[in-house]
Coordinates of C-alpha atoms and ligand atoms in Angstrom, one line a residue:
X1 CA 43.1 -11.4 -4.8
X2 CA 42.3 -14.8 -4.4
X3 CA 39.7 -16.6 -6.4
X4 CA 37.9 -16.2 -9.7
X5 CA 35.0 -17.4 -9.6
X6 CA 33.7 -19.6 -13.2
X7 CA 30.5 -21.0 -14.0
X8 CA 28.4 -24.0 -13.2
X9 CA 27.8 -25.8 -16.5
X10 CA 26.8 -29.1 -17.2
X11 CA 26.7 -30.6 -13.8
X12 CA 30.3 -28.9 -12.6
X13 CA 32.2 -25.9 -11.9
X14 CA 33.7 -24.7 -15.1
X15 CA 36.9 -22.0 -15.4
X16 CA 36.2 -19.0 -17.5
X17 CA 37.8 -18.9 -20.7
X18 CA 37.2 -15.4 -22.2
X19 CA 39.5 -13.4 -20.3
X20 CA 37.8 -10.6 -19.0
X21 CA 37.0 -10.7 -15.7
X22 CA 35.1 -7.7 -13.0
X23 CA 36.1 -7.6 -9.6
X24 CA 33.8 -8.7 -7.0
X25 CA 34.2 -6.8 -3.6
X26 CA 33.8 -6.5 -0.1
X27 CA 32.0 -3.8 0.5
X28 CA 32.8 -3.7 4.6
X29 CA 36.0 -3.1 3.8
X30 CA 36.2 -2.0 0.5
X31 CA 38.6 -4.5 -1.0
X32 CA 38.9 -6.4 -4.0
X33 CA 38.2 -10.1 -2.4
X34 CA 37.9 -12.0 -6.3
X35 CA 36.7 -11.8 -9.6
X36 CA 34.2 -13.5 -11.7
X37 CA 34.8 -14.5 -15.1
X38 CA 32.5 -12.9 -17.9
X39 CA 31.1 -15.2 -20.5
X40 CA 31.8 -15.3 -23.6
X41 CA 29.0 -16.3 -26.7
X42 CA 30.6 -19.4 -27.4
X43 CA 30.9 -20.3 -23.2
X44 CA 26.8 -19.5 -23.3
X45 CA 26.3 -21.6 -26.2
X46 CA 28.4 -24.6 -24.6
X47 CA 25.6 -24.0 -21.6
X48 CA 22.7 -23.6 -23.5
X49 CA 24.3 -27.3 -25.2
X50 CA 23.8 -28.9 -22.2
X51 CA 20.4 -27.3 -21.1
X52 CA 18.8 -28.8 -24.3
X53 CA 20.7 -32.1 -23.9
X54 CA 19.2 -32.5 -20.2
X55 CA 16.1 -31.3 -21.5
X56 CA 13.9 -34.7 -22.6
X57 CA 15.2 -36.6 -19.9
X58 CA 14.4 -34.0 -16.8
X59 CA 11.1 -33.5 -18.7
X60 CA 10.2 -37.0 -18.8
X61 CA 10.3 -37.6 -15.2
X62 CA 7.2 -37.9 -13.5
X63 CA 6.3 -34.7 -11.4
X64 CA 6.5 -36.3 -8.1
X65 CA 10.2 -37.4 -8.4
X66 CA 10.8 -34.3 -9.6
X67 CA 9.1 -32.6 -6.5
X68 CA 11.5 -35.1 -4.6
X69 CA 14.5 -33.6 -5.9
X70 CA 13.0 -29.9 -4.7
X71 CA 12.7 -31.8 -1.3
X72 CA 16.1 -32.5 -1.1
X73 CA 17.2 -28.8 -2.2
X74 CA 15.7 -27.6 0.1
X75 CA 16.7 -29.8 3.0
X76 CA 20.5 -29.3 1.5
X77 CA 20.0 -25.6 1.5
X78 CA 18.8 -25.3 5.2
X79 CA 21.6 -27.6 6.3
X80 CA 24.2 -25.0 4.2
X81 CA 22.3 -21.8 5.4
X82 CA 25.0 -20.0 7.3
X83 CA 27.8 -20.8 4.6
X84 CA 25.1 -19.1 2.5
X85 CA 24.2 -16.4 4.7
X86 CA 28.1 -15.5 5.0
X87 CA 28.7 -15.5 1.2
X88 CA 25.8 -12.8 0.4
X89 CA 26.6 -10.7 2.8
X90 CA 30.2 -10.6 2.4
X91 CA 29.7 -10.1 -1.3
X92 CA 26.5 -7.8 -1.0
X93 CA 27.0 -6.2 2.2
X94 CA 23.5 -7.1 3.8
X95 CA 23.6 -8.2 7.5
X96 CA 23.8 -11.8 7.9
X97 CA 20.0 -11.8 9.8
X98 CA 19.1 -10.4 6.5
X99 CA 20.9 -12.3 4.4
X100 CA 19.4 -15.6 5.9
X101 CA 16.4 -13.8 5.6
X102 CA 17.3 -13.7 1.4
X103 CA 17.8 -17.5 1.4
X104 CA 14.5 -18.0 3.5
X105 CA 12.4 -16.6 1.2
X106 CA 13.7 -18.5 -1.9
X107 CA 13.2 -21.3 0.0
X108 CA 9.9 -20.4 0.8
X109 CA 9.1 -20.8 -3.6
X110 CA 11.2 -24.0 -2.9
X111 CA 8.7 -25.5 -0.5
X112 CA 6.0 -24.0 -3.3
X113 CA 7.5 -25.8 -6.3
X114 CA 7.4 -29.5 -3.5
X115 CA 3.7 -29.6 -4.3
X116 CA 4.3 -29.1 -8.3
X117 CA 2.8 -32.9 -9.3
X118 CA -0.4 -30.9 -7.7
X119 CA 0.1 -27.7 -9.3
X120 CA 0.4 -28.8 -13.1
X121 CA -2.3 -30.8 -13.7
X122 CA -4.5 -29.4 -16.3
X123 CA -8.0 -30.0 -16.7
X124 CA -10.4 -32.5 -18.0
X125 CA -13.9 -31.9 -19.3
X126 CA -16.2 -34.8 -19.6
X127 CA -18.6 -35.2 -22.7
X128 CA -18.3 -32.0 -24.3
X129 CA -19.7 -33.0 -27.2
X130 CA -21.5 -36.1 -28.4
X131 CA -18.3 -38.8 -27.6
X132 CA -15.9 -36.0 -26.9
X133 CA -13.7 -35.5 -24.5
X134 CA -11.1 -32.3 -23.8
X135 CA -8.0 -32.3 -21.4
X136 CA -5.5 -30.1 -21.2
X137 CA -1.7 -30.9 -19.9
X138 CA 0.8 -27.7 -18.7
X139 CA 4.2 -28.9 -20.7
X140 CA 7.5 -27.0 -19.9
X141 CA 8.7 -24.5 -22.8
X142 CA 12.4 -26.4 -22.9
X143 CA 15.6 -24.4 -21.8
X144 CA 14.8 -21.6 -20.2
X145 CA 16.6 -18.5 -18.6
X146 CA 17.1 -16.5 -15.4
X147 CA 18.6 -12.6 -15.7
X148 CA 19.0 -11.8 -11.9
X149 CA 20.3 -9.0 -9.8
X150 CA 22.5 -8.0 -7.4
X151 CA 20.4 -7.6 -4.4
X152 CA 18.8 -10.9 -3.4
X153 CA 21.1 -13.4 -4.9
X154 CA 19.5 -16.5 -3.5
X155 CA 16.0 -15.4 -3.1
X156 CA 15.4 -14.2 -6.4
X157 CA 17.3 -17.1 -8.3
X158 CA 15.4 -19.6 -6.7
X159 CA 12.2 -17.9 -7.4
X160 CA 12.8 -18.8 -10.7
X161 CA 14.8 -22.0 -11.3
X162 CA 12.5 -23.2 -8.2
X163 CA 9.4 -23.2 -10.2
X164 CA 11.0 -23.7 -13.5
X165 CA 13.1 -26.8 -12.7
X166 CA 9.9 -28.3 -10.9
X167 CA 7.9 -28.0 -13.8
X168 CA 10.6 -30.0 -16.2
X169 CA 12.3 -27.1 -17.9
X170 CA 16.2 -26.6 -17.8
X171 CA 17.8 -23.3 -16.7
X172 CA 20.2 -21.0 -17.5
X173 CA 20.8 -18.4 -14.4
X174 CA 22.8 -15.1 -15.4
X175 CA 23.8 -14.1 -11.6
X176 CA 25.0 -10.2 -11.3
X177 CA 28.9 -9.7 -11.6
X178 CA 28.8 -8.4 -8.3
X179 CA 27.7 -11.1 -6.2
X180 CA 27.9 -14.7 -8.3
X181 CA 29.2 -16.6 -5.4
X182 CA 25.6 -17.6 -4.1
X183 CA 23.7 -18.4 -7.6
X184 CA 26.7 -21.0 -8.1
X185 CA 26.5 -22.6 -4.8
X186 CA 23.3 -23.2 -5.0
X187 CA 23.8 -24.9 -8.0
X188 CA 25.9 -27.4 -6.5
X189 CA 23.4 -28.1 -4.0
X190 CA 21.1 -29.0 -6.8
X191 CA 23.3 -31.3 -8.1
X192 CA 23.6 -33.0 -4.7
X193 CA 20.2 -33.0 -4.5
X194 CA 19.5 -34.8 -7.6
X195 CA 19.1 -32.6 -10.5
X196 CA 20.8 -34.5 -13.3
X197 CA 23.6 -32.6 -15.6
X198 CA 22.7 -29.3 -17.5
X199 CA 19.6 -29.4 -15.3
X200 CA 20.2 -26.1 -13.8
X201 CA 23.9 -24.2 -14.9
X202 CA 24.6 -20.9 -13.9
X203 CA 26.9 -18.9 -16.3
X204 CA 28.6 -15.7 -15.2
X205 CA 28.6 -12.3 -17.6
X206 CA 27.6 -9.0 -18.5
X207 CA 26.1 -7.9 -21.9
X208 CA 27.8 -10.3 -23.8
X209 CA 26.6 -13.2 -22.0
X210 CA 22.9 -11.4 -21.6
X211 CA 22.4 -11.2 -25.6
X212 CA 23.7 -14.2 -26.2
X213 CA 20.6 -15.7 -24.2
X214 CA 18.3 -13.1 -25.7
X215 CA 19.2 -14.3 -29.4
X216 CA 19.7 -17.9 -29.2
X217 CA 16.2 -19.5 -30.2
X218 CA 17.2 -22.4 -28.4
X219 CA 16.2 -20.2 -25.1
X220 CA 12.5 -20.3 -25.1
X221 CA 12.0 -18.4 -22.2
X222 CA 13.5 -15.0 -20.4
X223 CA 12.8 -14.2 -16.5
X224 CA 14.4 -11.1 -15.5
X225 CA 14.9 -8.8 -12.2
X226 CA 16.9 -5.8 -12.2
X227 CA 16.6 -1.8 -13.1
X228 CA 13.9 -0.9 -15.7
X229 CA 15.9 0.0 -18.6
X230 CA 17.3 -3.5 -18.3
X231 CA 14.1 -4.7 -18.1
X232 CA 12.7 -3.0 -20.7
X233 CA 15.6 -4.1 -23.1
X234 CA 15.2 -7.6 -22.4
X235 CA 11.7 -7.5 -22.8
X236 CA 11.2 -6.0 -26.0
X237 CA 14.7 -7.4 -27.3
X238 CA 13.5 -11.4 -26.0
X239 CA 10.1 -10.7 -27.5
X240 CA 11.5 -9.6 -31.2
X241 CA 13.5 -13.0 -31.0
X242 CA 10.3 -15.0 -30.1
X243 CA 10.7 -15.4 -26.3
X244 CA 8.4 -15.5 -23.5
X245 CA 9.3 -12.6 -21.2
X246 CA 9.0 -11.4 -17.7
X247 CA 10.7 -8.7 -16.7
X248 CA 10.7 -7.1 -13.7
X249 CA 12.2 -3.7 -12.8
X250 CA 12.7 -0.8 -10.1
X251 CA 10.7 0.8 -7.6
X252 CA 9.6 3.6 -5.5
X253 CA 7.4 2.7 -3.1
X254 CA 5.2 4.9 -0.8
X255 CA 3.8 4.4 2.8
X256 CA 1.0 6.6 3.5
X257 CA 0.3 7.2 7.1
X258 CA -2.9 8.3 8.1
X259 CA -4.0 10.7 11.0
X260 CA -5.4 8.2 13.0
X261 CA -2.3 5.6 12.8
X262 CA -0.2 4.2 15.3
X263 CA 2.8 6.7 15.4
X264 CA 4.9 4.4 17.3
X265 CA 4.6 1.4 15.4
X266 CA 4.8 3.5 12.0
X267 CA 7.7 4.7 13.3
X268 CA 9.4 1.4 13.9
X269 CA 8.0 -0.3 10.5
X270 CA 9.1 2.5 8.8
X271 CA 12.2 2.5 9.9
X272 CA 13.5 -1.0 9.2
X273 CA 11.5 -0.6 5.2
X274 CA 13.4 2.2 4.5
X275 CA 17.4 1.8 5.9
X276 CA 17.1 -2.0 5.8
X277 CA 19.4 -3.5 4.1
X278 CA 20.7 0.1 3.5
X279 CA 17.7 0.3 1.2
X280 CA 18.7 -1.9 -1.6
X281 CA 15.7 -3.7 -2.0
X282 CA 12.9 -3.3 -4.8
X283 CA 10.6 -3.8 -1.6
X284 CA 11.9 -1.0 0.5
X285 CA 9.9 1.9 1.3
X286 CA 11.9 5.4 0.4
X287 CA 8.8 7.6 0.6
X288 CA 6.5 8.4 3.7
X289 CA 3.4 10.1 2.6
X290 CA 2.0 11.6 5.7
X291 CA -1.5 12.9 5.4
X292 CA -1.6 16.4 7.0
X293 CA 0.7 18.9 8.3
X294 CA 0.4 17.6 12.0
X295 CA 1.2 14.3 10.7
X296 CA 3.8 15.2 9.1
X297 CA 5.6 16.9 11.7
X298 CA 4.9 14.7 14.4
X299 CA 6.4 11.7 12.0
X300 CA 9.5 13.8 10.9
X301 CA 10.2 14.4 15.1
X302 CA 9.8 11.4 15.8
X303 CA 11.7 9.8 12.9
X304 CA 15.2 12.1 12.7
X305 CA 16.4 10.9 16.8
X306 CA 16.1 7.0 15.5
X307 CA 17.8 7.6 11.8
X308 CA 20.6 9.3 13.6
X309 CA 20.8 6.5 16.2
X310 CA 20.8 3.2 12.7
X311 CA 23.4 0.9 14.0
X312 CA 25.3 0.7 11.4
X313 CA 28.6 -1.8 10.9
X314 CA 30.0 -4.7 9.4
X315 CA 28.0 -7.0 7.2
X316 CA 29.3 -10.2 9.1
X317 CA 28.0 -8.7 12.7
X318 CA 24.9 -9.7 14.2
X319 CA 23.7 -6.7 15.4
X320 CA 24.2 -3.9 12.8
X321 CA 20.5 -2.4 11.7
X322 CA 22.5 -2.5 7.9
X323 CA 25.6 -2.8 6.4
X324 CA 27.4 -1.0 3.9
X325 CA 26.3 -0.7 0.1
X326 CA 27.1 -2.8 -2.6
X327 CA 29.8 -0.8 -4.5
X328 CA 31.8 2.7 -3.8
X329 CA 30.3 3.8 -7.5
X330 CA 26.3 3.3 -5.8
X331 CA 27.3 4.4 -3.0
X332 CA 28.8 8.2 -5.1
X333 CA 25.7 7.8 -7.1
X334 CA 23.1 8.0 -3.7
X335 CA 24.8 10.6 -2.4
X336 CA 24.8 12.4 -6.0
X337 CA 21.1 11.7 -5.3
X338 CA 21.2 13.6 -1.8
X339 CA 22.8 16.6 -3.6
X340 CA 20.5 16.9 -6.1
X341 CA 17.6 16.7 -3.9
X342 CA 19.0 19.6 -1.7
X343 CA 19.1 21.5 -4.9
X344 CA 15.9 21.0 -5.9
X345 CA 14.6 22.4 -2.4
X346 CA 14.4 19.8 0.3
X347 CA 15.0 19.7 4.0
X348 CA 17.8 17.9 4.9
X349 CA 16.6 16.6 8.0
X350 CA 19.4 14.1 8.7
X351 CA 22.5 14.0 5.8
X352 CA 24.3 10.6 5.9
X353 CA 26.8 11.4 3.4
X354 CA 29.7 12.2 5.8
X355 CA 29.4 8.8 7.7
X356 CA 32.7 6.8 8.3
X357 CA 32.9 3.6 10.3
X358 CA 35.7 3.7 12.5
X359 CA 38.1 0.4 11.7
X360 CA 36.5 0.2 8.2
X361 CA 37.3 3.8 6.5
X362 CA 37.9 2.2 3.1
X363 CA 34.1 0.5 3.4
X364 CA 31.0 1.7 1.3
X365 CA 29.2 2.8 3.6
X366 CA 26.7 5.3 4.4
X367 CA 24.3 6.9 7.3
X368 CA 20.5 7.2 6.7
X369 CA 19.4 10.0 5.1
X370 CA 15.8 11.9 5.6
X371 CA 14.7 14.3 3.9
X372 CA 11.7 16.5 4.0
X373 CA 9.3 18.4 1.5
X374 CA 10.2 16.2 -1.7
X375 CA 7.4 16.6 -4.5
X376 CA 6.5 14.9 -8.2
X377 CA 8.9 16.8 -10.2
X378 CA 11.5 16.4 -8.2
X379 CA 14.2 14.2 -10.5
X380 CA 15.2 12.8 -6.9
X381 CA 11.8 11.9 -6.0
X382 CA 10.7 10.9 -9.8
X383 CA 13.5 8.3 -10.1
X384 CA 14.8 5.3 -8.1
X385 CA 17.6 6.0 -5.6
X386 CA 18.2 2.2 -4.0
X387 CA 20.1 3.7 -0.7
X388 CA 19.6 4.3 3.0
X389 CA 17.4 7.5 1.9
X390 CA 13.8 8.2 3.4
X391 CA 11.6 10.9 1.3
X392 CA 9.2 12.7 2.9
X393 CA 6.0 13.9 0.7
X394 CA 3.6 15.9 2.7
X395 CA -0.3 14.7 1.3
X396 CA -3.1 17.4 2.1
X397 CA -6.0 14.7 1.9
X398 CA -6.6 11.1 1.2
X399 CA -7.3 12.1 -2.7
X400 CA -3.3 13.2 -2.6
X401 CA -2.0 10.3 -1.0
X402 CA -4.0 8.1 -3.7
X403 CA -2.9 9.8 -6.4
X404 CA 1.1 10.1 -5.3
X405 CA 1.9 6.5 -5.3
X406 CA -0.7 5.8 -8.8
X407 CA 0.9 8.5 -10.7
X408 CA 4.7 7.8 -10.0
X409 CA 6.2 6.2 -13.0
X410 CA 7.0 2.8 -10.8
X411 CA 4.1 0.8 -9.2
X412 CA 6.1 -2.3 -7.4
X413 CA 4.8 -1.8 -3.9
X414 CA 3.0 0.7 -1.9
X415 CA 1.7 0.5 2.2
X416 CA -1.1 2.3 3.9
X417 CA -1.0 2.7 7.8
X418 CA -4.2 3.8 9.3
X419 CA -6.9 2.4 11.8
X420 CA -9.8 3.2 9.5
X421 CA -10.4 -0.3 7.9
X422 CA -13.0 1.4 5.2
X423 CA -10.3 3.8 4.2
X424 CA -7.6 1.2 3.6
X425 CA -10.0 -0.8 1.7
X426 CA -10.6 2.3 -0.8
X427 CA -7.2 2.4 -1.0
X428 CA -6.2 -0.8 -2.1
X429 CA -8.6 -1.2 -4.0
X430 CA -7.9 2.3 -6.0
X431 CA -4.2 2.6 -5.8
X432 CA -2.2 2.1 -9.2
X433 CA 0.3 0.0 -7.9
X434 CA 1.0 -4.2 -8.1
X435 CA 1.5 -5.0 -4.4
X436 CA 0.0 -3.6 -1.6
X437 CA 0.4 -3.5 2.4
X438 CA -1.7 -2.5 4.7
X439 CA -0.1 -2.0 8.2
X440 CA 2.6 -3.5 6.1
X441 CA 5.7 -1.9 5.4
X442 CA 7.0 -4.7 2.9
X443 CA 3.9 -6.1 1.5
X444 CA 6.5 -8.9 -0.4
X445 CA 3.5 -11.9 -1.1
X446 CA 4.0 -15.1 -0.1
X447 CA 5.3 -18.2 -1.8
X448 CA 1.8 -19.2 -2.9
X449 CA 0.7 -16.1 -3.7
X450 CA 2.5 -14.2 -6.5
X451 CA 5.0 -11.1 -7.0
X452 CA 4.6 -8.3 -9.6
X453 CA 4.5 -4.4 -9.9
X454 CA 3.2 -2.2 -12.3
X455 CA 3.7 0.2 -14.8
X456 CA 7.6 1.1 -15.0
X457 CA 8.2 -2.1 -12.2
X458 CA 6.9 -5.0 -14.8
X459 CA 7.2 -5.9 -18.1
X460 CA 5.3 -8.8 -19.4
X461 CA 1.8 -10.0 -17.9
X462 CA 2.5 -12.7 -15.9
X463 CA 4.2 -12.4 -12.8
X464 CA 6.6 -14.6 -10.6
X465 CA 6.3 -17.7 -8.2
X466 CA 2.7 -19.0 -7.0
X467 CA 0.2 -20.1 -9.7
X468 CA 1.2 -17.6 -12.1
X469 CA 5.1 -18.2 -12.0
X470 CA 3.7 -22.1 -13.0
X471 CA 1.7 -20.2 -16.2
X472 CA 5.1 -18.5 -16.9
X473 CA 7.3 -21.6 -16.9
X474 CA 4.7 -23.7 -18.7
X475 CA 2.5 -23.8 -21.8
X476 CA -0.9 -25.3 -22.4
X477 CA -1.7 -28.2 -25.1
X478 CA -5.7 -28.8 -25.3
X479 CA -6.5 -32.2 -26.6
X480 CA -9.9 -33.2 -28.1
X481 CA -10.7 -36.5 -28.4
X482 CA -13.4 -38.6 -30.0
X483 CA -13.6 -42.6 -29.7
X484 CA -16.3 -43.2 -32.7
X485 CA -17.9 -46.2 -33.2
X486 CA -18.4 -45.9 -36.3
X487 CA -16.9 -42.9 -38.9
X488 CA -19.0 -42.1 -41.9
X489 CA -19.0 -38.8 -44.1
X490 CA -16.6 -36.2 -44.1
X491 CA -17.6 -32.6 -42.6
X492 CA -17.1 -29.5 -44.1
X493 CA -18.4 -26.9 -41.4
X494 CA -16.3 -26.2 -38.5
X495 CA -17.4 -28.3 -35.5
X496 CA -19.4 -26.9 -33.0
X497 CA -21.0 -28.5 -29.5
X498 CA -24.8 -26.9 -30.5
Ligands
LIG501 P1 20.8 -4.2 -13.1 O1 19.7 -3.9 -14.0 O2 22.0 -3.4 -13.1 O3 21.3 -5.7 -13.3 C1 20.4 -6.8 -13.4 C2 21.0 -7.8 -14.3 O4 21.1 -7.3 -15.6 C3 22.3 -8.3 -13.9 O5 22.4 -9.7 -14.1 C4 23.3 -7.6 -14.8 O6 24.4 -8.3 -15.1 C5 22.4 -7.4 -16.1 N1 22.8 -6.2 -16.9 C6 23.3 -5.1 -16.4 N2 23.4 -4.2 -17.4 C7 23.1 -4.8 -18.5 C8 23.0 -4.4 -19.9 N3 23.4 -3.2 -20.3 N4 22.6 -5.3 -20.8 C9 22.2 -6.6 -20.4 N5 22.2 -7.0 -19.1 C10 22.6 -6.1 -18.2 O7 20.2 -4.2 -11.6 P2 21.0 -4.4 -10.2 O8 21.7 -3.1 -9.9 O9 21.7 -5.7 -10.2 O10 19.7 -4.5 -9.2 C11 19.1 -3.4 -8.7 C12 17.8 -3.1 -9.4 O11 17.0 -4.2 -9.5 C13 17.0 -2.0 -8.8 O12 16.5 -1.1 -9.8 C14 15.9 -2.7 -8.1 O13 14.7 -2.0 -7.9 C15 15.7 -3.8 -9.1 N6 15.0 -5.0 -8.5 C16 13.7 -5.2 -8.8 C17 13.0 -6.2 -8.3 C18 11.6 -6.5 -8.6 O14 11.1 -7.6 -8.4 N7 10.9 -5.6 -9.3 C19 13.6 -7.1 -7.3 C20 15.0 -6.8 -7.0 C21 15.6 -5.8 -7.6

């Protein structure tokens, strides 16, 4: 072993002083590479010190200096892209392609937060009643937290402290213990790019460190990504202690494929949604719903030749289709998954369980996985798996493949692939699900648009980056305001416009 890695707190890197420690791995090869420190409440409280100190100050600064300071992050974070790139996937296992792809996109919310001086002005209303005028101003909340997972460690802390730091507030980012090495990094580069001290720290932990964000009242403000019981914990646990809460969770999402679709291009879409990444992403797609029996079995011929032939291999090469997974415990728990679904009476059209990399035997890896004739009930189908596994559900009709994705308990994402624009249109417009694609396998929104799922996905109303991730970090003061010339009499009725 050689490093631990610390926090990030008040402007520097900090050592961690608590003593435990979780071992951060390489998942190509399977070694222990370092360790991260684990918080302690008193090591959060020393962060959350220097958030509030930071606090009047960072507010205070006009909203285009501010937005210069983004600028420069982002510049700073293009220039450091392939040191970035290397650390994810070394620590997460994605390919590097992807992994740029994972800082790309956070900078994409970046580039969103530039035009913030634009984005929180409030509104102004002329003469709304005899001498009156009403404005309203967007003001951050204060210090404010980020709770973020393991499997987009830039992207998803920089859809957070992006918008949050533009909009004055200062942060607290709670990386995953099995990847810090990114969120901290970054961190740096804020610094370097202007941020003043305690503007954005980033503080290392597990539980410990996790309640001790959730009850200090200090906080005034919880974002979280990660599985839903998580997410449901800290939502219901941030809002009994007064807290704003987001809190986003797992997925399952569906692509239904028409009759009249493309088979080819399904095929390839498909194919890179699912065993991307080796299917750790909230985004991926780990269900094909193909409407009728022909579809199904023309999808499932053409599908098992390319998911035995995934290029699969190192994290750090360029041309691997995906990497290993994040941890020999996920890794036993997917193929747990497999087992189970065997059980429960699926084809197993293609097993990946018995894969081995030659070179890298101690490596977490795994092959793709299909299998065929899953159904609701099905505890393999019902819950989230997160691994290079591709369910097939066989629809009879449209009605079927509408109902499938709106009754599963998750609702992050969901595709349609068809030719029939009036039928994808009914679909979208029906389906019980946050974020649809149509002939789009990962319908992930754009910067300026704004990520959310449903039902067991998302917690909390207001979802992240785009106009409502500026909602989230911000809260509304409406000012009324009379000049009088002259003021005579008191009034005892409440004042109306009429
Ligand atoms: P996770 O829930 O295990 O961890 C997420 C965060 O919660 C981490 O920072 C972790 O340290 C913390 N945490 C873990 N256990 C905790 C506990 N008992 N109490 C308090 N905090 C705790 O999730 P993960 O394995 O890092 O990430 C994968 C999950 O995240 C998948 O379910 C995936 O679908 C989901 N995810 C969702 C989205 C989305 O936008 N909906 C995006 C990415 C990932």
């Amino acid at each position: 072993m050689t490093t631990q890695q610390g926090h990030f707190i008040n402007g520097a890197r900090v050592a961690g002083e608590g003593g435990r420690t979780h071992d951060i791995f390489n998942p190509t090869t399977g070694e222990v590479q370092s360790s991260v420190a684990l918080a302690t409440r008193e090591e959060m409280a020393r962060a959350v010190d220097a958030a509030q100190k930071a606090f009047p100050a960072w507010a205070a600064v006009n909203p285009q200096k501010r937005a210069r300071v983004m600028f420069r992050f982002k510049e700073l974070v293009e220039k450091d892209m392939e040191h970035l790139a290397t650390l994810i996937s070394s620590e997460h296992g994605k390919t590097l392609p992807d992994a740029r792809g994972d800082v790309q996109r956070g900078l994409e919310v970046v580039e969103f937060a530039c035009g913030i001086p634009h984005l929180q002005k409030g509104e102004y209303t002329e003469a709304a009643g005899p001498g009156i005028d009403v404005y309203s101003m967007r003001q951050p909340l204060g210090v404010v937290a980020g709770i973020t997972p393991f499997n987009f460690p830039a992207m998803i802390p920089m859809w957070m402290f992006g918008v949050a730091i533009a909009c004055g507030n200062t942060f607290i980012n709670k990386p995953s213990e099995k990847d810090p090495s990114t969120p901290l990094r970054l961190a740096e580069l804020m610094m370097e790019a202007g941020a003043p001290e305690g503007v954005l720290n980033v503080v290392n932990g597990d539980k410990e460190a996790v309640d001790a964000i959730i009850e200090d009242p200090r906080v005034k403000a919880i974002s979280f990504v990660g599985s839903s019981d998580i997410a449901h914990y800290i939502y219901s646990n941030g809002a009994a202690h007064g807290k704003r809460v987001q809190a986003f969770g797992g997925a399952k999402n569906h692509m239904v494929i028409l009759p009249d679709a493309d088979m080819e291009n399904v095929v390839n879409q498909l194919l890179g949604a699912a065993y991307g990444s080796a299917g750790e992403r909230c985004m991926a797609t780990p269900v094909a719903v193909p409407v009728g029996e022909e579809t199904a079995d023309t999808l499932i011929s053409m599908l098992k030749p390319r998911v035995e032939g995934l290029r699969i291999g190192p994290s750090l090469s360029e041309d691997s289709d995906l990497g290993p997974l994040v941890t020999a415990a996920h890794r036993d728990r997917v193929a747990n998954y497999i087992q189970m679904a065997v059980d429960e009476g699926q084809e197993l059209v293609v097993d990946g369980r018995d894969f081995s990399l030659q070179g890298y035997e101690n490596g977490f890896f795994m092959g793709g996985t299909l299998l065929d004739r899953a159904k609701p009930g099905h505890k393999s189908y019902d819950e989230e798996i997160f691994g290079p596994v591709l369910q097939v559900v066989r629809a009879g009709n449209f009605e079927d493949a509408v109902a499938l994705p709106s009754q599963h308990q998750y609702g992050n994402g969901v595709a349609i692939f068809t030719r029939n624009g009036a039928a994808a249109r009914e679909f979208a417009q029906r389906v019980n699900v946050g974020m649809v694609g149509v002939n789009v396998p990962i319908p992930v929104p754009v910067a300026y648009h704004t990520f959310g799922g449903w039902k067991r996905s998302g917690f909390g109303d207001t979802n992240q980056h785009g106009p409502e991730g500026v909602k989230f970090w911000t809260k509304v003061k409406t000012v009324t305001q009379r000049w009088p010339e002259d003021v005579s009499g008191s009034e005892f009725v409440i004042p109306t416009m009429g």
